[in-house]
mmCIF file with all atom_site columns, C-alpha atoms in Angstrom:
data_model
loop_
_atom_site.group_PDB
_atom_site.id
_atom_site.type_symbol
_atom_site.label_atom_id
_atom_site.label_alt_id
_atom_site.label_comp_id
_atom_site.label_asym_id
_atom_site.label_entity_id
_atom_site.label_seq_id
_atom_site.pdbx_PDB_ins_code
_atom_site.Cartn_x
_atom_site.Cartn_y
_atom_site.Cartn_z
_atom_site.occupancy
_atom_site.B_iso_or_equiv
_atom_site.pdbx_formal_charge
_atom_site.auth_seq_id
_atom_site.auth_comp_id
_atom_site.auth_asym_id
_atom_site.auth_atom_id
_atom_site.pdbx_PDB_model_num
ATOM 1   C CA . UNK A 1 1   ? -5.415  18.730  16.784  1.00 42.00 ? 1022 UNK A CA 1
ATOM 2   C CA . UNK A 1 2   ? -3.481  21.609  16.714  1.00 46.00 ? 1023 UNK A CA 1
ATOM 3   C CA . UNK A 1 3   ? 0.376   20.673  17.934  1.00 50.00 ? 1024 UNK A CA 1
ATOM 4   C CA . UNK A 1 4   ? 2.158   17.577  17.932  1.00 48.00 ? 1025 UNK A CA 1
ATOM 5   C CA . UNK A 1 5   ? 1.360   17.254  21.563  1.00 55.00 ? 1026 UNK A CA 1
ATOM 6   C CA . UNK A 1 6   ? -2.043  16.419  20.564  1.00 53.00 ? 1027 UNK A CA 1
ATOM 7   C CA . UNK A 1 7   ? -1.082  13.288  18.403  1.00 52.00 ? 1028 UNK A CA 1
ATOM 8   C CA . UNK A 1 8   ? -1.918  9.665   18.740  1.00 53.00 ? 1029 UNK A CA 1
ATOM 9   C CA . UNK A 1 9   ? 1.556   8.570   18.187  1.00 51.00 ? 1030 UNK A CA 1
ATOM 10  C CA . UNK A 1 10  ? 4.737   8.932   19.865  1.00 53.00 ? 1031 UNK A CA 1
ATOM 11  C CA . UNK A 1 11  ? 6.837   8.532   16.666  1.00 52.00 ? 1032 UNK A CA 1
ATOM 12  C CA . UNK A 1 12  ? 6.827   11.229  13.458  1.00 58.00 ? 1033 UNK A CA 1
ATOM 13  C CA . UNK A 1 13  ? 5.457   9.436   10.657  1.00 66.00 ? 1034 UNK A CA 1
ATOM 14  C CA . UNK A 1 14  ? 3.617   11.941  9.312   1.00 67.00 ? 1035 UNK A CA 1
ATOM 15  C CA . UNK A 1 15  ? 1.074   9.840   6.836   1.00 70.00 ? 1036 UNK A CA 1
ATOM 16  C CA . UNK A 1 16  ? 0.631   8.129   9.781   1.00 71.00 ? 1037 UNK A CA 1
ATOM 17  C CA . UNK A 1 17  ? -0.182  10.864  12.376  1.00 74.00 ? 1038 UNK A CA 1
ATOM 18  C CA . UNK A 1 18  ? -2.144  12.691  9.721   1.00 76.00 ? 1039 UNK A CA 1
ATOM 19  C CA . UNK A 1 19  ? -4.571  9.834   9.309   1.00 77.00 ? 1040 UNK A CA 1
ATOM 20  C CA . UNK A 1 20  ? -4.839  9.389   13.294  1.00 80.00 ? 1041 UNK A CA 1
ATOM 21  C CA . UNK A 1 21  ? -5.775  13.435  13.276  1.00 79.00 ? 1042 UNK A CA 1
ATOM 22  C CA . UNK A 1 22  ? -8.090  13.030  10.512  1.00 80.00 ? 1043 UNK A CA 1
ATOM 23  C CA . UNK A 1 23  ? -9.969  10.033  12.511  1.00 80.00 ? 1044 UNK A CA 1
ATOM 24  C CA . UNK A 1 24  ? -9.739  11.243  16.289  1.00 83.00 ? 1045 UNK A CA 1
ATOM 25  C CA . UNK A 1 25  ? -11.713 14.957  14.453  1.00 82.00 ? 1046 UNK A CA 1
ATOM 26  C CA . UNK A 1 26  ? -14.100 12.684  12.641  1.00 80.00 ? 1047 UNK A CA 1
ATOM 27  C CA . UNK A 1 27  ? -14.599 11.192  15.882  1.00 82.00 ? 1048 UNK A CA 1
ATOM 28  C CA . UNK A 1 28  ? -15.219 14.358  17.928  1.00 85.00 ? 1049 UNK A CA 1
ATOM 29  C CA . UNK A 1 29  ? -17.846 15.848  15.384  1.00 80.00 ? 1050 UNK A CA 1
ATOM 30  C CA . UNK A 1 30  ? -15.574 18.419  14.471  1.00 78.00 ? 1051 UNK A CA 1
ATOM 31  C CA . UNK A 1 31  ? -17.865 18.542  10.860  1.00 76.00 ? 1052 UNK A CA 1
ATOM 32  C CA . UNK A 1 32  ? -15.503 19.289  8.286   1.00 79.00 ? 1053 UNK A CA 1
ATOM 33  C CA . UNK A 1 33  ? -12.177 17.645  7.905   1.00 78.00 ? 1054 UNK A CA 1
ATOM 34  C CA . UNK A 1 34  ? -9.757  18.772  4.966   1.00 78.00 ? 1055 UNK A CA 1
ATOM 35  C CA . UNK A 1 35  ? -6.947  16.702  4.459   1.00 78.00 ? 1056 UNK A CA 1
ATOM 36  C CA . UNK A 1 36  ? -4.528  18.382  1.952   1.00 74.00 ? 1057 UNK A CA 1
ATOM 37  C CA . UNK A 1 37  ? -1.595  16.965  0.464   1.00 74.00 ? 1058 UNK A CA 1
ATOM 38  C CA . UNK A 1 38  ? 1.204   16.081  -2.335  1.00 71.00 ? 1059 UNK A CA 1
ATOM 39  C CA . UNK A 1 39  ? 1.928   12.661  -0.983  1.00 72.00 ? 1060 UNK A CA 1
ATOM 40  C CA . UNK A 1 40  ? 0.666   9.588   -2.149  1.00 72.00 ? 1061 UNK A CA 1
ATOM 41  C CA . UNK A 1 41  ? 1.025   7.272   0.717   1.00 75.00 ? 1062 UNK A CA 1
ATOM 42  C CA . UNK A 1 42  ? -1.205  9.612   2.805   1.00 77.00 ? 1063 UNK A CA 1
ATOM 43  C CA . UNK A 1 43  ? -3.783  9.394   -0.210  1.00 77.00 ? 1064 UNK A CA 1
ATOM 44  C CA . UNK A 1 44  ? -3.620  5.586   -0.146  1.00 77.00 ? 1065 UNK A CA 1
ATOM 45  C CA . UNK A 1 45  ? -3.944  5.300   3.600   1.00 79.00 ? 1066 UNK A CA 1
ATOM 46  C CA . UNK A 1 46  ? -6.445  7.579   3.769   1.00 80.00 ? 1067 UNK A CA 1
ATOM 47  C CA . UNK A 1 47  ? -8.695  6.070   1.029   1.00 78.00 ? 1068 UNK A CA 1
ATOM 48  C CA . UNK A 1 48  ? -7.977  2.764   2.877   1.00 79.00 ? 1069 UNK A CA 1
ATOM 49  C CA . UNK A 1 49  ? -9.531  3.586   6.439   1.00 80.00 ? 1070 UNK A CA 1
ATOM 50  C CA . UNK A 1 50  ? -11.760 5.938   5.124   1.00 80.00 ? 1071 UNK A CA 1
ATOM 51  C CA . UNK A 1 51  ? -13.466 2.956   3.309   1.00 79.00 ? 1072 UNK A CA 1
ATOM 52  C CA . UNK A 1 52  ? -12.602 0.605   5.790   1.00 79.00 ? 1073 UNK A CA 1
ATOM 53  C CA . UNK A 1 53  ? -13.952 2.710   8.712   1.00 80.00 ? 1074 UNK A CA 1
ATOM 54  C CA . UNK A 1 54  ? -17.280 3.350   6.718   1.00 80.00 ? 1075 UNK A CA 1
ATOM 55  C CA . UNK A 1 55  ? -16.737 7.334   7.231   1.00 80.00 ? 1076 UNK A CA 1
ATOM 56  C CA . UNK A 1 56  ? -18.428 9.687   4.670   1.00 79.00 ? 1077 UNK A CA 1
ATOM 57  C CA . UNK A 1 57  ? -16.307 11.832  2.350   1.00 72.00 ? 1078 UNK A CA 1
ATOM 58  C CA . UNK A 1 58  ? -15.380 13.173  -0.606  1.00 69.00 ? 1079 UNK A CA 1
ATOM 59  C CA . UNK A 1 59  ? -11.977 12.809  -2.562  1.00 64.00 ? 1080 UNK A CA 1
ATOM 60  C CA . UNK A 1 60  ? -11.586 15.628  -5.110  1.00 64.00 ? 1081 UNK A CA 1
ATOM 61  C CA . UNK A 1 61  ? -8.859  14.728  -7.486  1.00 59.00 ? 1082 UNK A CA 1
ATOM 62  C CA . UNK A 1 62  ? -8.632  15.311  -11.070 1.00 58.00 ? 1083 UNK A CA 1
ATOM 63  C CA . UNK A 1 63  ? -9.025  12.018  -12.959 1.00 57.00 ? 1084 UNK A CA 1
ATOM 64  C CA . UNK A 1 64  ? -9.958  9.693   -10.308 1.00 57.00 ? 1085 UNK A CA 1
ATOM 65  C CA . UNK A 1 65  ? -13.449 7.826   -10.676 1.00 56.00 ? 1086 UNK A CA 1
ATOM 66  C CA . UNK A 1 66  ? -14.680 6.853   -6.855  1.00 54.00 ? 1087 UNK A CA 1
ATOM 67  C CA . UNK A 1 67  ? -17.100 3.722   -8.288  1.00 56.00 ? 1088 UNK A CA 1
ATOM 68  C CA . UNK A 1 68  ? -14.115 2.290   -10.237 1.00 60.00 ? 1089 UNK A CA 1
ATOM 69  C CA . UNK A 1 69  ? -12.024 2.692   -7.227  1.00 60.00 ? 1090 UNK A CA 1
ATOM 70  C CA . UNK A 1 70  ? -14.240 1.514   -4.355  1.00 67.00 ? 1091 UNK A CA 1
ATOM 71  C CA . UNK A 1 71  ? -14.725 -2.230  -4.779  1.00 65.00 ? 1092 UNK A CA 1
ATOM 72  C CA . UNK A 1 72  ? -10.499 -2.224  -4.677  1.00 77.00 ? 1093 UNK A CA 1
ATOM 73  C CA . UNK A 1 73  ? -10.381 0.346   -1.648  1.00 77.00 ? 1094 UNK A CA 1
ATOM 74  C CA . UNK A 1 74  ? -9.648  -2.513  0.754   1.00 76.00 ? 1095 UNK A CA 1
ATOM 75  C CA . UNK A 1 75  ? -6.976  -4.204  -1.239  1.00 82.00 ? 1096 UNK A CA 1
ATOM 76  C CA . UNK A 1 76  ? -4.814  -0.198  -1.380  1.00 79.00 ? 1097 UNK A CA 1
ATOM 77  C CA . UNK A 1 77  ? -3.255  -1.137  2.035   1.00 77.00 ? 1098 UNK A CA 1
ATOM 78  C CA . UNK A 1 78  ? -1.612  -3.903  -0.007  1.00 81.00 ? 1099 UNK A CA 1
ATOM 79  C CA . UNK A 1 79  ? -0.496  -2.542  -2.997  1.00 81.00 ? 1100 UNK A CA 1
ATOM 80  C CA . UNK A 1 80  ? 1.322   0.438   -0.901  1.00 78.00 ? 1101 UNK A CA 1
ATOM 81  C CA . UNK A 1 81  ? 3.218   -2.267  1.476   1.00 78.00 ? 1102 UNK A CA 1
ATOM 82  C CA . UNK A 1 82  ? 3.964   -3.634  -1.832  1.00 80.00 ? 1103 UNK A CA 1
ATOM 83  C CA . UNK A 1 83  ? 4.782   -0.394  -4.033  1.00 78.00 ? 1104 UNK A CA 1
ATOM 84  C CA . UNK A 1 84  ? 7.054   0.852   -1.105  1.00 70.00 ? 1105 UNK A CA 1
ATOM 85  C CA . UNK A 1 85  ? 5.453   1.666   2.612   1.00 64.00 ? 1106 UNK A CA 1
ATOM 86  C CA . UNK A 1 86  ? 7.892   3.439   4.408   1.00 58.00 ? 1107 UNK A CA 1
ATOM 87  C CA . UNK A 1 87  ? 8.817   0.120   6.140   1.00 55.00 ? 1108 UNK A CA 1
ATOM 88  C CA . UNK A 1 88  ? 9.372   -1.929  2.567   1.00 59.00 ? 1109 UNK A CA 1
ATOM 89  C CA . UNK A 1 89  ? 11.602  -1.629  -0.715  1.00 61.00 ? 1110 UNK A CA 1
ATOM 90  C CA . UNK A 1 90  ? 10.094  -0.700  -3.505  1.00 59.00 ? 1111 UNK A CA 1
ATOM 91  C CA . UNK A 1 91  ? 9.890   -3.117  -7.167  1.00 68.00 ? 1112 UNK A CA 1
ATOM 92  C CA . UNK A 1 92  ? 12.582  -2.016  -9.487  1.00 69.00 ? 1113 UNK A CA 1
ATOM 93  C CA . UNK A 1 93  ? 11.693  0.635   -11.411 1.00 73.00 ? 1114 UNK A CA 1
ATOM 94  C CA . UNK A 1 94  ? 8.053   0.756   -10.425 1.00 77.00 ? 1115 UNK A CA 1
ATOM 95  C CA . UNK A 1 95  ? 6.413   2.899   -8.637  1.00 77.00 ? 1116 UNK A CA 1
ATOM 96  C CA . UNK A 1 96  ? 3.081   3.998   -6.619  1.00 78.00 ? 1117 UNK A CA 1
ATOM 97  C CA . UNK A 1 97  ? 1.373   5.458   -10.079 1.00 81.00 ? 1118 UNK A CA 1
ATOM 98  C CA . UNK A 1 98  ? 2.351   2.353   -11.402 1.00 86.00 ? 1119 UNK A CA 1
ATOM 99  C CA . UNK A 1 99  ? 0.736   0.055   -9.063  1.00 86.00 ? 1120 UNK A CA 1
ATOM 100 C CA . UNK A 1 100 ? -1.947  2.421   -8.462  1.00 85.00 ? 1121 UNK A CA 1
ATOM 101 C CA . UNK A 1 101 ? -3.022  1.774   -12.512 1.00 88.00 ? 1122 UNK A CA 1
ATOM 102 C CA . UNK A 1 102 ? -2.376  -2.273  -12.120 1.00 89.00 ? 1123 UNK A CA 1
ATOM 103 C CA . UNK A 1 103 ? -4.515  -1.957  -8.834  1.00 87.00 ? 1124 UNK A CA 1
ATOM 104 C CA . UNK A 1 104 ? -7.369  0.038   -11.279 1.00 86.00 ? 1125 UNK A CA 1
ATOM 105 C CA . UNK A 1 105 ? -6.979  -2.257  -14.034 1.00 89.00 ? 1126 UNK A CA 1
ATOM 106 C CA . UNK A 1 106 ? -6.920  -5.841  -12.746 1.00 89.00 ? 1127 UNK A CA 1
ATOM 107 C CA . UNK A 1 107 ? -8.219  -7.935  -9.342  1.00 88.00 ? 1128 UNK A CA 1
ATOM 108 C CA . UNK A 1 108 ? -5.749  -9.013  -6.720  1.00 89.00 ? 1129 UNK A CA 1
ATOM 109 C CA . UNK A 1 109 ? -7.601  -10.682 -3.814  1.00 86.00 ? 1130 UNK A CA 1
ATOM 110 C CA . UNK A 1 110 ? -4.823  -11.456 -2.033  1.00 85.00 ? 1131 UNK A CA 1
ATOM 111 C CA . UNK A 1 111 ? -3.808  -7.826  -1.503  1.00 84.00 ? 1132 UNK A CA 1
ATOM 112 C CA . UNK A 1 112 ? -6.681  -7.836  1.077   1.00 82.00 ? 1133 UNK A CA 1
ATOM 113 C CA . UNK A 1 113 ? -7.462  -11.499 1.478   1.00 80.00 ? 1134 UNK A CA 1
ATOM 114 C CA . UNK A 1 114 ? -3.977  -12.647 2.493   1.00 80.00 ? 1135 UNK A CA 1
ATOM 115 C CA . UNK A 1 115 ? -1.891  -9.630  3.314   1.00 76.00 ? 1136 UNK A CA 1
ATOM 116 C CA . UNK A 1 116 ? -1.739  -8.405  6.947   1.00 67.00 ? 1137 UNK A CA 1
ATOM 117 C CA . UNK A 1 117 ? -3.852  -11.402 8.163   1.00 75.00 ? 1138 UNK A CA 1
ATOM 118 C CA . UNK A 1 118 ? -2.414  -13.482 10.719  1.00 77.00 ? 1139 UNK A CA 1
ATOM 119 C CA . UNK A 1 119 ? -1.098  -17.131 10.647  1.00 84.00 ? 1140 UNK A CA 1
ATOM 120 C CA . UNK A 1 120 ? -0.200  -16.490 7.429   1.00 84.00 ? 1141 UNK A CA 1
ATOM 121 C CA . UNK A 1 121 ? 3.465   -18.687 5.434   1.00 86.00 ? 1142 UNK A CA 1
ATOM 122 C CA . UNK A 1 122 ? 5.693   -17.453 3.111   1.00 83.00 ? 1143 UNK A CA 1
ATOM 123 C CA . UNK A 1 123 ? 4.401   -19.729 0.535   1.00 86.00 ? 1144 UNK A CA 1
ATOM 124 C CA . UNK A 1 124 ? 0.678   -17.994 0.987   1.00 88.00 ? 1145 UNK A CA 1
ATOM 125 C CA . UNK A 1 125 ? 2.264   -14.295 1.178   1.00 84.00 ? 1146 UNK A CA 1
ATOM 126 C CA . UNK A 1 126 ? 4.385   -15.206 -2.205  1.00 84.00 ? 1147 UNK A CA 1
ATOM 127 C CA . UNK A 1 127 ? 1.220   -16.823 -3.450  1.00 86.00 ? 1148 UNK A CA 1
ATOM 128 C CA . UNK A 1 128 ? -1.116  -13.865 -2.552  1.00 86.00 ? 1149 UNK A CA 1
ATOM 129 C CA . UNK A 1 129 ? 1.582   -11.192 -3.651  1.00 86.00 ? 1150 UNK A CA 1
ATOM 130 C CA . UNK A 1 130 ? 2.796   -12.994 -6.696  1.00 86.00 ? 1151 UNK A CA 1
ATOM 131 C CA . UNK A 1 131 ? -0.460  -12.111 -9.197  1.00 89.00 ? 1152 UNK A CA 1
ATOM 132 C CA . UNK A 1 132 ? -0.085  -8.123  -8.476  1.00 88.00 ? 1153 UNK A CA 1
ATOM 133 C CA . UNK A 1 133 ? 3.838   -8.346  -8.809  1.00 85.00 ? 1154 UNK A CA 1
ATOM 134 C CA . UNK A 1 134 ? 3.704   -9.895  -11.925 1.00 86.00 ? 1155 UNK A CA 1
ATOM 135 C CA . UNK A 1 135 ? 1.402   -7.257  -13.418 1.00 88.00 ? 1156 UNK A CA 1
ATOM 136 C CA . UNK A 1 136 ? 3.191   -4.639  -12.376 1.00 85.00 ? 1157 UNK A CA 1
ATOM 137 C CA . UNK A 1 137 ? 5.750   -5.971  -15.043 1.00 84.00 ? 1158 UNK A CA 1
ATOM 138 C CA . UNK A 1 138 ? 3.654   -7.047  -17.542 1.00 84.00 ? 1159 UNK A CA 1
ATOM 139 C CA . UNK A 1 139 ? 4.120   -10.957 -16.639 1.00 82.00 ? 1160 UNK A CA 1
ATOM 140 C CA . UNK A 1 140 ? 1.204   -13.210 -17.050 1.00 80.00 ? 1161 UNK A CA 1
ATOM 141 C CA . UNK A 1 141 ? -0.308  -14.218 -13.417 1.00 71.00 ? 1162 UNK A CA 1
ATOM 142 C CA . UNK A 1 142 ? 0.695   -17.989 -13.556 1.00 71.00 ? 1163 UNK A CA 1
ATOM 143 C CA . UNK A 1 143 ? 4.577   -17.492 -14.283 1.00 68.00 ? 1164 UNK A CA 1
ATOM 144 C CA . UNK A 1 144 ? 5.498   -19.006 -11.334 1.00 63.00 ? 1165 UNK A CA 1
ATOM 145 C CA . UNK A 1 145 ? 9.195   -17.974 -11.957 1.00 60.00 ? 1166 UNK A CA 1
ATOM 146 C CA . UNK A 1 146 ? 8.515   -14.666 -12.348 1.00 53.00 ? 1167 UNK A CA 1
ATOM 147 C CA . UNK A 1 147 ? 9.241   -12.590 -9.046  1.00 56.00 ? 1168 UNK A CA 1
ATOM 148 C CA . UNK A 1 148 ? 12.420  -13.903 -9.348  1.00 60.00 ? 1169 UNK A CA 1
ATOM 149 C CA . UNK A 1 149 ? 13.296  -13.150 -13.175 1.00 61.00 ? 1170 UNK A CA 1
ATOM 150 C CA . UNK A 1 150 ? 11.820  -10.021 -13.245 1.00 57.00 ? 1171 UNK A CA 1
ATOM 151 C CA . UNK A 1 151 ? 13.720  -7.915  -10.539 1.00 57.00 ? 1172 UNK A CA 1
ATOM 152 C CA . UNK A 1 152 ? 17.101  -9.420  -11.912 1.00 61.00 ? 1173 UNK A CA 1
ATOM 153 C CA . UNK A 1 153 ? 15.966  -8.364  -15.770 1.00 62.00 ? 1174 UNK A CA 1
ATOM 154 C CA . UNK A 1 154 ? 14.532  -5.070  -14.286 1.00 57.00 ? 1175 UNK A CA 1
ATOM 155 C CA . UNK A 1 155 ? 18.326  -4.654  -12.395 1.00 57.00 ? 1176 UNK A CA 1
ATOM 156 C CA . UNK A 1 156 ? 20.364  -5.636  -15.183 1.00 62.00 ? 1177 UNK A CA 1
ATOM 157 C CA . UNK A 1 157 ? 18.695  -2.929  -17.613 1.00 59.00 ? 1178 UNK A CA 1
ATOM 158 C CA . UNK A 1 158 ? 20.603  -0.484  -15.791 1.00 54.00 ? 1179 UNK A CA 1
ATOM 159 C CA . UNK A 1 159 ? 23.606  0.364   -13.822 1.00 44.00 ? 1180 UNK A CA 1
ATOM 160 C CA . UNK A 1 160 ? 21.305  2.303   -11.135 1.00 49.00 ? 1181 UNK A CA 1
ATOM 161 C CA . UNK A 1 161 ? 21.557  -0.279  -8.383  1.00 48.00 ? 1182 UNK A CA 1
ATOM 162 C CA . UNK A 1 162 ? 20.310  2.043   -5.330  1.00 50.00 ? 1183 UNK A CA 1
ATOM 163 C CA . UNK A 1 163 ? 19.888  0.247   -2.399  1.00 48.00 ? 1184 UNK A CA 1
ATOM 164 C CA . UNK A 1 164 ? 16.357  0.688   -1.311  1.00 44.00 ? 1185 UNK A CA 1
ATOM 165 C CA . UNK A 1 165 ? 15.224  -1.099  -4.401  1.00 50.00 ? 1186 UNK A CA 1
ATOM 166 C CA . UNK A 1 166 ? 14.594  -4.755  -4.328  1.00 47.00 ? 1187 UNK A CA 1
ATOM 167 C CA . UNK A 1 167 ? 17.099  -7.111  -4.976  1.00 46.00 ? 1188 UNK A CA 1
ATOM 168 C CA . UNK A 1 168 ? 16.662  -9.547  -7.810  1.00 43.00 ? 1189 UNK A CA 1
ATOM 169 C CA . UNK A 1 169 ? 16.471  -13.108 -5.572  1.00 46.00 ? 1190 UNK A CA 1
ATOM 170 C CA . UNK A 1 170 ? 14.333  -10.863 -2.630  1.00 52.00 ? 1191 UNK A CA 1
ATOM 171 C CA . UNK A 1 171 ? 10.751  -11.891 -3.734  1.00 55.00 ? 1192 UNK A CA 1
ATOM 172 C CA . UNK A 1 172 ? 10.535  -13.864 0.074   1.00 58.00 ? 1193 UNK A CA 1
ATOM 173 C CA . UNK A 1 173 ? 11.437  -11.193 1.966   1.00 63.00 ? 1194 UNK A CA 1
ATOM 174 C CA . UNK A 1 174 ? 9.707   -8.383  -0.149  1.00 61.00 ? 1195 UNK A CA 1
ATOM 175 C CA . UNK A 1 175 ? 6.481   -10.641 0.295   1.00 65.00 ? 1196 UNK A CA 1
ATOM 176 C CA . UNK A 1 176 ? 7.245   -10.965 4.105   1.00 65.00 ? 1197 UNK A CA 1
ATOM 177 C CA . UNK A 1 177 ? 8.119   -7.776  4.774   1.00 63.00 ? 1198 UNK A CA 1
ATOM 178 C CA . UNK A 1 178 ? 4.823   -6.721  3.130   1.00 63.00 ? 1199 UNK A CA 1
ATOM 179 C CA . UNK A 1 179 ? 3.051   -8.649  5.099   1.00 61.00 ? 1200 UNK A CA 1
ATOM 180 C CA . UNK A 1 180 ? 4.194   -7.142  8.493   1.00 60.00 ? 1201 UNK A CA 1
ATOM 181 C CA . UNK A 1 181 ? 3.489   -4.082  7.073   1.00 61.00 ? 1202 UNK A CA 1
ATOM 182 C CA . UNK A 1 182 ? 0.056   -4.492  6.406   1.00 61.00 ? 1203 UNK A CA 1
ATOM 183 C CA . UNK A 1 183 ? -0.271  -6.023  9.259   1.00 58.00 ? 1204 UNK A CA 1
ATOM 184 C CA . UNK A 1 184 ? 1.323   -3.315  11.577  1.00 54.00 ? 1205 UNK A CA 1
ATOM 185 C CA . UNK A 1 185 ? -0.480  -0.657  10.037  1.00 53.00 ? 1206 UNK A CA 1
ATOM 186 C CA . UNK A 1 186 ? -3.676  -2.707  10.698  1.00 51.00 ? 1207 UNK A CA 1
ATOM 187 C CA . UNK A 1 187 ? -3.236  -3.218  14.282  1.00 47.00 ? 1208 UNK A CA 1
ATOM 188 C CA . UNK A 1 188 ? -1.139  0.278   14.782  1.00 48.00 ? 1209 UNK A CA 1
ATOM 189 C CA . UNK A 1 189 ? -4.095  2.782   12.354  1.00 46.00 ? 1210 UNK A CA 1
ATOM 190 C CA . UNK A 1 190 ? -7.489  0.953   13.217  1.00 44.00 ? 1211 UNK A CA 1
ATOM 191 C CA . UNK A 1 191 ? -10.101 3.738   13.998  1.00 46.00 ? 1212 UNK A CA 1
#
C-alpha cells in the first residue's frame, strides 16, 4: 500500500485503514510488515485481529509480557469501545492505560462474550459491561448501583465537565453505544 488510493476504506480513520494495510500485506506475502506508532487504539486493534486472525508476529514494547496478555487478546476490542473508540465517550477520568491495567489484572468475559454479538438487550450489554466498569473505579463487581454512582462521584470531584466524557446517569447508552462499536468494527475490520 503505498497511497491512500490503495486503501480498503473510503473514510480516513487512520487506526482503521492502518490495520486494513497491515492485513491486505500479510495477505499478499509481502514478508515483513512493521507497523509503527504512538497511538494506542491502533495498538489495541492491532493486537485484537492479529490474535483473532491467527497471524504470526511480534510486538516489541517495553514492559509488555505477550503470555499474560494473550488469553485477554480477544476481550481488547471491548475494553477500547469501552475506554473510548473513536465512536464512544470515554469513563470519567479514566483512560486507555487505565483500562489496559484492569484488562491485565482481572477477567471480564463479557468484553468478548457479550460485546459486539448480535441479538444482544441492554440489560445483557449493562450486565456484560458492568464488571469491567466497576473495576476501572475500584468498585466491587456486584454493586449493582455502581455505573450510575460512580460517573456522578467521578463528575462532581471536579469542575472539568468536557463534553466527550460520560455523563453521570449514561451507563445505558455508554453500554449500547459500546456495543455497536464492537460490533461495527467486527463486521467493518474482519480479515
Amino acid at each position: 500500500m503505498e497511497t491512500p488510493d490503495d486503501g480498503l476504506f473510503d473514510h480516513d480513520e487512520a487506526d482503521v485503514t492502518i490495520v486494513s494495510y497491515m492485513f491486505a500485506c500479510a495477505k499478499s506475502n509481502q514478508g515483513v510488515v512493521r507497523v509503527l506508532s504512538d497511538d494506542t487504539d491502533i495498538f489495541i486493534l492491532l493486537v485484537y485481529w492479529v490474535y483473532r486472525a491467527n497471524v504470526q508476529c511480534r510486538v516489541q514494547m517495553k514492559g509488555l509480557d505477550m503470555l499474560k496478555l494473550n488469553p485477554k487478546c480477544m476481550r481488547l476490542l471491548g475494553m477500547h469501545a469501552l475506554s473510548a473508540c473513536d465512536t464512544t465517550s470515554y469513563p470519567y477520568g479514566k483512560g486507555k492505560v487505565d483500562a489496559f491495567d484492569k484488562l491485565l489484572l482481572g477477567d471480564y468475559p463479557g468484553l468478548s462474550d457479550v460485546l459486539g454479538e448480535k441479538g444482544k438487550t441492554n440489560e445483557e450489554l449493562v450486565k456484560a459491561s458492568k464488571p469491567f466498569i466497576n473495576a476501572l473505579y475500584d468498585q466491587p463487581a456486584e454493586n449493582d448501583s455502581a455505573l450510575q454512582t460512580l460517573h456522578k462521584e467521578e463528575h462532581s470531584k471536579t469542575a472539568d465537565t468536557a463534553t466527550n466524557r460520560t455523563k453521570p446517569t449514561s451507563s445505558h447508552s455508554t453500554c449500547t453505544s459500546t456495543y455497536h462499536a464492537v460490533e461495527g468494527s467486527k463486521l467493518q475490520s474482519t480479515p
